Amino acid sequence: GEDVEQSLFLSVREGDSSVINCTYTDSSSTYLYWYKQEPGAGLQLLTYIFSNMDMKQDQRLTVLLNKKDKHLSLRIADTQTGDSAIYFCAEIYNQGGKLIFGQGTELSVKP
Amino acid sequence: DAGVTQSPTHLIKTRGQQVTLRCSPKSGHDTVSWYQQALGQGPQFIFQYYEEEERQRGNFPDRFSGHQFPNYSSELNVNALLLGDSALYLCASSLFGRGLQETQYFGPGTRLLVL
């Protein structure tokens, strides 16, 4: 089946680390993505990870992939108020045909 | 390097009307995908176009149709609009192939309100 699940809300204080979690179902997915959506805007590609990797680091962002449990996480270090947004994880389904998205995690960063 | 562009940004229609949304892909991309994002939800795949043909389709009725032009731009048409069609419509472009080439980049979206 096609299902990507995320927790809906996360609230952190400025300067703390944020961890957003996601579970997916398609074990044949080759790439998994994180997108960011600010209010009233489209989706901005944040980062991706190839399915044969366990971890990928990109500046303040760290992606962890547990393929056995089909679990993906995004860690944002030193979270800033500008990081407040909705974060979507997505998997490529059927070799690039379509992206399957989770329902999004709303991150609120308090000063 | 221009990113993905969409027009119009906002649109208001009444039930039963028809609407056409437009998308220009990122420079160098040849594949366009369309998604519908209802309020508070993640985007749902409508269909994807490559070489002017529908390559894959999601679970949307035939009222939703599309087209891709030789310059790779694309249109999404929705007939007989329903209140439930109110949503943000997102266009994404990518480069046909395998692996990382198929990473999709999104435009700003068209917000459609059906009254």
PDB file of C-alpha atoms in Angstrom:
ATOM      1  CA  GLY A   1       0.000   0.000   0.000  1.00  0.00           C
ATOM      2  CA  GLU A   2       0.912   3.636  -0.199  1.00  0.00           C
ATOM      3  CA  ASP A   3       1.038   5.345   3.149  1.00  0.00           C
ATOM      4  CA  VAL A   4       3.429   7.816   4.722  1.00  0.00           C
ATOM      5  CA  GLU A   5       2.744   8.875   8.292  1.00  0.00           C
ATOM      6  CA  GLN A   6       4.028  11.787  10.354  1.00  0.00           C
ATOM      7  CA  SER A   7       3.193  13.308  13.697  1.00  0.00           C
ATOM      8  CA  LEU A   8       1.174  16.499  13.198  1.00  0.00           C
ATOM      9  CA  PHE A   9       2.782  19.025  15.554  1.00  0.00           C
ATOM     10  CA  LEU A  10       6.141  19.783  17.145  1.00  0.00           C
ATOM     11  CA  SER A  11       7.008  22.757  19.335  1.00  0.00           C
ATOM     12  CA  VAL A  12      10.578  23.652  20.309  1.00  0.00           C
ATOM     13  CA  ARG A  13      12.471  26.590  21.750  1.00  0.00           C
ATOM     14  CA  GLU A  14      14.850  28.623  19.624  1.00  0.00           C
ATOM     15  CA  GLY A  15      18.349  27.130  19.736  1.00  0.00           C
ATOM     16  CA  ASP A  16      17.150  23.609  20.571  1.00  0.00           C
ATOM     17  CA  SER A  17      17.274  20.674  18.151  1.00  0.00           C
ATOM     18  CA  SER A  18      14.101  19.548  16.379  1.00  0.00           C
ATOM     19  CA  VAL A  19      13.458  15.961  15.321  1.00  0.00           C
ATOM     20  CA  ILE A  20      10.646  15.229  12.888  1.00  0.00           C
ATOM     21  CA  ASN A  21       9.744  11.568  12.345  1.00  0.00           C
ATOM     22  CA  CYS A  22       8.156   9.732   9.443  1.00  0.00           C
ATOM     23  CA  THR A  23       7.258   6.142   8.581  1.00  0.00           C
ATOM     24  CA  TYR A  24       6.750   4.905   5.035  1.00  0.00           C
ATOM     25  CA  THR A  25       5.542   1.692   3.440  1.00  0.00           C
ATOM     26  CA  ASP A  26       7.117   1.172   0.020  1.00  0.00           C
ATOM     27  CA  SER A  27      10.309  -0.801   0.621  1.00  0.00           C
ATOM     28  CA  SER A  28      11.275  -0.395  -3.038  1.00  0.00           C
ATOM     29  CA  SER A  29      11.551   3.402  -2.738  1.00  0.00           C
ATOM     30  CA  THR A  30      14.946   4.530  -3.998  1.00  0.00           C
ATOM     31  CA  TYR A  31      14.886   8.077  -2.658  1.00  0.00           C
ATOM     32  CA  LEU A  32      13.156   9.679   0.289  1.00  0.00           C
ATOM     33  CA  TYR A  33      12.695  13.426   0.539  1.00  0.00           C
ATOM     34  CA  TRP A  34      12.050  16.200   3.000  1.00  0.00           C
ATOM     35  CA  TYR A  35      10.177  19.278   1.804  1.00  0.00           C
ATOM     36  CA  LYS A  36       9.400  22.503   3.674  1.00  0.00           C
ATOM     37  CA  GLN A  37       6.244  24.568   3.171  1.00  0.00           C
ATOM     38  CA  GLU A  38       5.863  28.062   4.567  1.00  0.00           C
ATOM     39  CA  PRO A  39       2.371  29.614   4.868  1.00  0.00           C
ATOM     40  CA  GLY A  40       0.779  30.267   1.492  1.00  0.00           C
ATOM     41  CA  ALA A  41       3.790  28.956  -0.424  1.00  0.00           C
ATOM     42  CA  GLY A  42       4.774  25.948  -2.516  1.00  0.00           C
ATOM     43  CA  LEU A  43       7.104  23.169  -1.419  1.00  0.00           C
ATOM     44  CA  GLN A  44      10.821  23.774  -1.032  1.00  0.00           C
ATOM     45  CA  LEU A  45      13.110  20.756  -1.360  1.00  0.00           C
ATOM     46  CA  LEU A  46      15.236  20.585   1.781  1.00  0.00           C
ATOM     47  CA  THR A  47      17.172  17.371   1.414  1.00  0.00           C
ATOM     48  CA  TYR A  48      16.967  13.766   0.284  1.00  0.00           C
ATOM     49  CA  ILE A  49      18.509  10.420   1.134  1.00  0.00           C
ATOM     50  CA  PHE A  50      19.206   7.421  -1.044  1.00  0.00           C
ATOM     51  CA  SER A  51      17.751   4.189   0.258  1.00  0.00           C
ATOM     52  CA  ASN A  52      21.151   2.483   0.658  1.00  0.00           C
ATOM     53  CA  MET A  53      22.351   5.198   3.058  1.00  0.00           C
ATOM     54  CA  ASP A  54      21.804   5.307   6.817  1.00  0.00           C
ATOM     55  CA  MET A  55      22.563   8.953   7.376  1.00  0.00           C
ATOM     56  CA  LYS A  56      23.071  12.164   5.474  1.00  0.00           C
ATOM     57  CA  GLN A  57      24.212  15.487   6.906  1.00  0.00           C
ATOM     58  CA  ASP A  58      23.732  18.841   5.194  1.00  0.00           C
ATOM     59  CA  GLN A  59      24.716  21.848   7.336  1.00  0.00           C
ATOM     60  CA  ARG A  60      22.104  22.035  10.147  1.00  0.00           C
ATOM     61  CA  LEU A  61      20.089  19.150   8.716  1.00  0.00           C
ATOM     62  CA  THR A  62      20.672  15.471   9.504  1.00  0.00           C
ATOM     63  CA  VAL A  63      18.582  12.732   7.912  1.00  0.00           C
ATOM     64  CA  LEU A  64      18.502   9.260   9.460  1.00  0.00           C
ATOM     65  CA  LEU A  65      17.067   6.261   7.649  1.00  0.00           C
ATOM     66  CA  ASN A  66      16.199   2.938   9.263  1.00  0.00           C
ATOM     67  CA  LYS A  67      15.245   0.818   6.285  1.00  0.00           C
ATOM     68  CA  LYS A  68      14.375  -2.235   8.366  1.00  0.00           C
ATOM     69  CA  ASP A  69      11.714  -0.296  10.298  1.00  0.00           C
ATOM     70  CA  LYS A  70      10.871   1.983   7.329  1.00  0.00           C
ATOM     71  CA  HIS A  71      11.535   4.985   9.561  1.00  0.00           C
ATOM     72  CA  LEU A  72      12.919   8.326   8.435  1.00  0.00           C
ATOM     73  CA  SER A  73      13.795  11.312  10.590  1.00  0.00           C
ATOM     74  CA  LEU A  74      14.916  14.886  10.041  1.00  0.00           C
ATOM     75  CA  ARG A  75      16.965  16.610  12.728  1.00  0.00           C
ATOM     76  CA  ILE A  76      17.372  20.386  12.598  1.00  0.00           C
ATOM     77  CA  ALA A  77      20.190  21.636  14.786  1.00  0.00           C
ATOM     78  CA  ASP A  78      20.056  25.081  16.444  1.00  0.00           C
ATOM     79  CA  THR A  79      16.442  25.621  15.358  1.00  0.00           C
ATOM     80  CA  GLN A  80      15.572  29.221  14.493  1.00  0.00           C
ATOM     81  CA  THR A  81      12.232  31.056  14.301  1.00  0.00           C
ATOM     82  CA  GLY A  82      12.650  31.066  10.514  1.00  0.00           C
ATOM     83  CA  ASP A  83      12.437  27.270  10.594  1.00  0.00           C
ATOM     84  CA  SER A  84       8.764  27.509  11.629  1.00  0.00           C
ATOM     85  CA  ALA A  85       6.879  25.811   8.789  1.00  0.00           C
ATOM     86  CA  ILE A  86       5.233  22.534   7.795  1.00  0.00           C
ATOM     87  CA  TYR A  87       7.643  19.721   6.952  1.00  0.00           C
ATOM     88  CA  PHE A  88       6.668  16.882   4.633  1.00  0.00           C
ATOM     89  CA  CYS A  89       8.438  13.614   4.097  1.00  0.00           C
ATOM     90  CA  ALA A  90       7.835  11.909   0.767  1.00  0.00           C
ATOM     91  CA  GLU A  91       8.812   8.711  -0.964  1.00  0.00           C
ATOM     92  CA  ILE A  92       9.154   8.074  -4.668  1.00  0.00           C
ATOM     93  CA  TYR A  93       6.634   5.419  -5.649  1.00  0.00           C
ATOM     94  CA  ASN A  94       6.994   3.205  -8.681  1.00  0.00           C
ATOM     95  CA  GLN A  95      10.404   4.419  -9.835  1.00  0.00           C
ATOM     96  CA  GLY A  96       9.835   8.124 -10.189  1.00  0.00           C
ATOM     97  CA  GLY A  97       6.209   8.189 -11.223  1.00  0.00           C
ATOM     98  CA  LYS A  98       4.838   9.992  -8.218  1.00  0.00           C
ATOM     99  CA  LEU A  99       5.657  11.237  -4.778  1.00  0.00           C
ATOM    100  CA  ILE A 100       3.670   9.935  -1.820  1.00  0.00           C
ATOM    101  CA  PHE A 101       3.539  12.542   0.947  1.00  0.00           C
ATOM    102  CA  GLY A 102       2.860  12.374   4.629  1.00  0.00           C
ATOM    103  CA  GLN A 103       0.281  14.751   6.094  1.00  0.00           C
ATOM    104  CA  GLY A 104       2.993  17.109   7.269  1.00  0.00           C
ATOM    105  CA  THR A 105       4.442  18.101  10.649  1.00  0.00           C
ATOM    106  CA  GLU A 106       3.873  21.674  11.754  1.00  0.00           C
ATOM    107  CA  LEU A 107       7.009  22.920  13.497  1.00  0.00           C
ATOM    108  CA  SER A 108       6.564  25.875  15.841  1.00  0.00           C
ATOM    109  CA  VAL A 109       9.716  27.551  17.139  1.00  0.00           C
ATOM    110  CA  LYS A 110       9.282  29.740  20.204  1.00  0.00           C
ATOM    111  CA  PRO A 111      11.793  32.498  21.029  1.00  0.00           C
TER     112      PRO A 111
ATOM    113  CA  ASP B   1      17.937  29.946 -13.838  1.00  0.00           C
ATOM    114  CA  ALA B   2      14.165  30.244 -13.568  1.00  0.00           C
ATOM    115  CA  GLY B   3      12.431  27.838 -11.275  1.00  0.00           C
ATOM    116  CA  VAL B   4       8.997  26.319 -11.761  1.00  0.00           C
ATOM    117  CA  THR B   5       6.359  28.959 -12.468  1.00  0.00           C
ATOM    118  CA  GLN B   6       2.575  28.670 -12.251  1.00  0.00           C
ATOM    119  CA  SER B   7      -0.308  30.883 -13.254  1.00  0.00           C
ATOM    120  CA  PRO B   8      -2.587  32.252 -12.054  1.00  0.00           C
ATOM    121  CA  THR B   9      -1.684  32.536  -8.366  1.00  0.00           C
ATOM    122  CA  HIS B  10      -5.302  32.668  -7.224  1.00  0.00           C
ATOM    123  CA  LEU B  11      -8.602  31.837  -8.862  1.00  0.00           C
ATOM    124  CA  ILE B  12     -12.252  31.941  -7.817  1.00  0.00           C
ATOM    125  CA  LYS B  13     -14.831  29.883  -9.719  1.00  0.00           C
ATOM    126  CA  THR B  14     -18.387  28.695  -9.158  1.00  0.00           C
ATOM    127  CA  ARG B  15     -19.666  25.137  -9.103  1.00  0.00           C
ATOM    128  CA  GLY B  16     -20.050  23.600 -12.550  1.00  0.00           C
ATOM    129  CA  GLN B  17     -17.514  25.866 -14.212  1.00  0.00           C
ATOM    130  CA  GLN B  18     -14.284  24.778 -15.853  1.00  0.00           C
ATOM    131  CA  VAL B  19     -10.756  25.934 -14.996  1.00  0.00           C
ATOM    132  CA  THR B  20      -7.330  25.781 -16.652  1.00  0.00           C
ATOM    133  CA  LEU B  21      -4.115  26.085 -14.655  1.00  0.00           C
ATOM    134  CA  ARG B  22      -0.703  26.548 -16.244  1.00  0.00           C
ATOM    135  CA  CYS B  23       2.838  25.485 -15.385  1.00  0.00           C
ATOM    136  CA  SER B  24       6.275  26.131 -16.849  1.00  0.00           C
ATOM    137  CA  PRO B  25       8.964  23.691 -15.709  1.00  0.00           C
ATOM    138  CA  LYS B  26      12.417  24.506 -14.410  1.00  0.00           C
ATOM    139  CA  SER B  27      14.909  25.129 -17.196  1.00  0.00           C
ATOM    140  CA  GLY B  28      16.252  21.825 -18.528  1.00  0.00           C
ATOM    141  CA  HIS B  29      13.408  19.711 -17.127  1.00  0.00           C
ATOM    142  CA  ASP B  30      11.138  17.688 -19.371  1.00  0.00           C
ATOM    143  CA  THR B  31       8.625  16.103 -16.986  1.00  0.00           C
ATOM    144  CA  VAL B  32       5.727  17.802 -15.217  1.00  0.00           C
ATOM    145  CA  SER B  33       3.656  16.399 -12.339  1.00  0.00           C
ATOM    146  CA  TRP B  34       0.508  17.903 -10.822  1.00  0.00           C
ATOM    147  CA  TYR B  35      -0.611  17.604  -7.210  1.00  0.00           C
ATOM    148  CA  GLN B  36      -3.692  18.722  -5.279  1.00  0.00           C
ATOM    149  CA  GLN B  37      -3.201  19.898  -1.700  1.00  0.00           C
ATOM    150  CA  ALA B  38      -6.349  20.315   0.358  1.00  0.00           C
ATOM    151  CA  LEU B  39      -6.183  22.496   3.453  1.00  0.00           C
ATOM    152  CA  GLY B  40      -4.265  20.786   6.248  1.00  0.00           C
ATOM    153  CA  GLN B  41      -3.277  17.811   4.096  1.00  0.00           C
ATOM    154  CA  GLY B  42      -0.242  16.606   2.203  1.00  0.00           C
ATOM    155  CA  PRO B  43      -0.180  16.910  -1.596  1.00  0.00           C
ATOM    156  CA  GLN B  44      -1.978  14.180  -3.557  1.00  0.00           C
ATOM    157  CA  PHE B  45      -0.646  13.105  -6.961  1.00  0.00           C
ATOM    158  CA  ILE B  46      -2.970  13.841  -9.890  1.00  0.00           C
ATOM    159  CA  PHE B  47      -0.877  12.861 -12.926  1.00  0.00           C
ATOM    160  CA  GLN B  48       2.484  13.193 -14.628  1.00  0.00           C
ATOM    161  CA  TYR B  49       3.356  14.169 -18.215  1.00  0.00           C
ATOM    162  CA  TYR B  50       6.438  13.285 -20.228  1.00  0.00           C
ATOM    163  CA  GLU B  51       6.900  13.564 -23.997  1.00  0.00           C
ATOM    164  CA  GLU B  52       3.417  15.101 -24.218  1.00  0.00           C
ATOM    165  CA  GLU B  53       1.777  11.962 -22.833  1.00  0.00           C
ATOM    166  CA  GLU B  54       0.247  11.094 -19.475  1.00  0.00           C
ATOM    167  CA  ARG B  55       2.796   8.766 -17.903  1.00  0.00           C
ATOM    168  CA  GLN B  56       1.050   7.952 -14.665  1.00  0.00           C
ATOM    169  CA  ARG B  57      -2.207   8.926 -13.021  1.00  0.00           C
ATOM    170  CA  GLY B  58      -3.400   9.081  -9.437  1.00  0.00           C
ATOM    171  CA  ASN B  59      -6.857   8.384  -8.088  1.00  0.00           C
ATOM    172  CA  PHE B  60      -8.649  11.389  -9.601  1.00  0.00           C
ATOM    173  CA  PRO B  61     -11.792  11.373 -11.780  1.00  0.00           C
ATOM    174  CA  ASP B  62     -11.811  12.040 -15.501  1.00  0.00           C
ATOM    175  CA  ARG B  63     -12.929  15.606 -14.800  1.00  0.00           C
ATOM    176  CA  PHE B  64      -9.215  16.215 -14.256  1.00  0.00           C
ATOM    177  CA  SER B  65      -7.276  16.251 -17.501  1.00  0.00           C
ATOM    178  CA  GLY B  66      -3.985  17.632 -18.655  1.00  0.00           C
ATOM    179  CA  HIS B  67      -1.763  18.455 -21.517  1.00  0.00           C
ATOM    180  CA  GLN B  68       1.929  18.935 -22.141  1.00  0.00           C
ATOM    181  CA  PHE B  69       3.235  21.125 -24.950  1.00  0.00           C
ATOM    182  CA  PRO B  70       6.387  20.656 -27.065  1.00  0.00           C
ATOM    183  CA  ASN B  71       8.188  23.266 -24.915  1.00  0.00           C
ATOM    184  CA  TYR B  72       7.471  21.018 -21.857  1.00  0.00           C
ATOM    185  CA  SER B  73       5.001  23.447 -20.273  1.00  0.00           C
ATOM    186  CA  SER B  74       1.767  21.927 -19.062  1.00  0.00           C
ATOM    187  CA  GLU B  75      -1.881  22.676 -18.336  1.00  0.00           C
ATOM    188  CA  LEU B  76      -4.249  21.135 -15.828  1.00  0.00           C
ATOM    189  CA  ASN B  77      -7.949  21.306 -16.713  1.00  0.00           C
ATOM    190  CA  VAL B  78     -10.779  20.610 -14.302  1.00  0.00           C
ATOM    191  CA  ASN B  79     -14.343  20.373 -15.609  1.00  0.00           C
ATOM    192  CA  ALA B  80     -17.658  20.564 -13.744  1.00  0.00           C
ATOM    193  CA  LEU B  81     -16.060  22.053 -10.642  1.00  0.00           C
ATOM    194  CA  LEU B  82     -17.211  20.863  -7.229  1.00  0.00           C
ATOM    195  CA  LEU B  83     -16.839  22.612  -3.884  1.00  0.00           C
ATOM    196  CA  GLY B  84     -14.391  19.855  -2.918  1.00  0.00           C
ATOM    197  CA  ASP B  85     -12.035  20.888  -5.718  1.00  0.00           C
ATOM    198  CA  SER B  86     -11.060  23.942  -3.677  1.00  0.00           C
ATOM    199  CA  ALA B  87      -7.366  23.431  -2.944  1.00  0.00           C
ATOM    200  CA  LEU B  88      -3.816  24.495  -3.692  1.00  0.00           C
ATOM    201  CA  TYR B  89      -2.720  22.992  -7.008  1.00  0.00           C
ATOM    202  CA  LEU B  90       0.992  22.370  -7.213  1.00  0.00           C
ATOM    203  CA  CYS B  91       3.079  21.721 -10.279  1.00  0.00           C
ATOM    204  CA  ALA B  92       6.437  19.972 -10.024  1.00  0.00           C
ATOM    205  CA  SER B  93       9.081  19.468 -12.665  1.00  0.00           C
ATOM    206  CA  SER B  94      11.846  16.904 -13.007  1.00  0.00           C
ATOM    207  CA  LEU B  95      14.164  15.290 -15.519  1.00  0.00           C
ATOM    208  CA  PHE B  96      12.966  11.966 -16.857  1.00  0.00           C
ATOM    209  CA  GLY B  97      15.234   9.106 -16.060  1.00  0.00           C
ATOM    210  CA  ARG B  98      16.194   7.107 -13.023  1.00  0.00           C
ATOM    211  CA  GLY B  99      17.386   7.917  -9.595  1.00  0.00           C
ATOM    212  CA  LEU B 100      18.208  11.375  -8.442  1.00  0.00           C
ATOM    213  CA  GLN B 101      17.381  12.892 -11.834  1.00  0.00           C
ATOM    214  CA  GLU B 102      13.716  12.437 -11.017  1.00  0.00           C
ATOM    215  CA  THR B 103      13.819  14.689  -7.957  1.00  0.00           C
ATOM    216  CA  GLN B 104      10.783  16.942  -8.231  1.00  0.00           C
ATOM    217  CA  TYR B 105      10.954  20.710  -7.771  1.00  0.00           C
ATOM    218  CA  PHE B 106       7.744  22.547  -7.000  1.00  0.00           C
ATOM    219  CA  GLY B 107       6.230  25.811  -8.106  1.00  0.00           C
ATOM    220  CA  PRO B 108       4.421  28.263  -5.803  1.00  0.00           C
ATOM    221  CA  GLY B 109       1.009  26.781  -6.595  1.00  0.00           C
ATOM    222  CA  THR B 110      -2.361  28.070  -7.736  1.00  0.00           C
ATOM    223  CA  ARG B 111      -4.981  28.487  -5.028  1.00  0.00           C
ATOM    224  CA  LEU B 112      -8.430  27.614  -6.382  1.00  0.00           C
ATOM    225  CA  LEU B 113     -11.601  28.493  -4.517  1.00  0.00           C
ATOM    226  CA  VAL B 114     -14.886  27.042  -5.758  1.00  0.00           C
ATOM    227  CA  LEU B 115     -18.040  28.790  -4.510  1.00  0.00           C
TER     228      LEU B 115
END
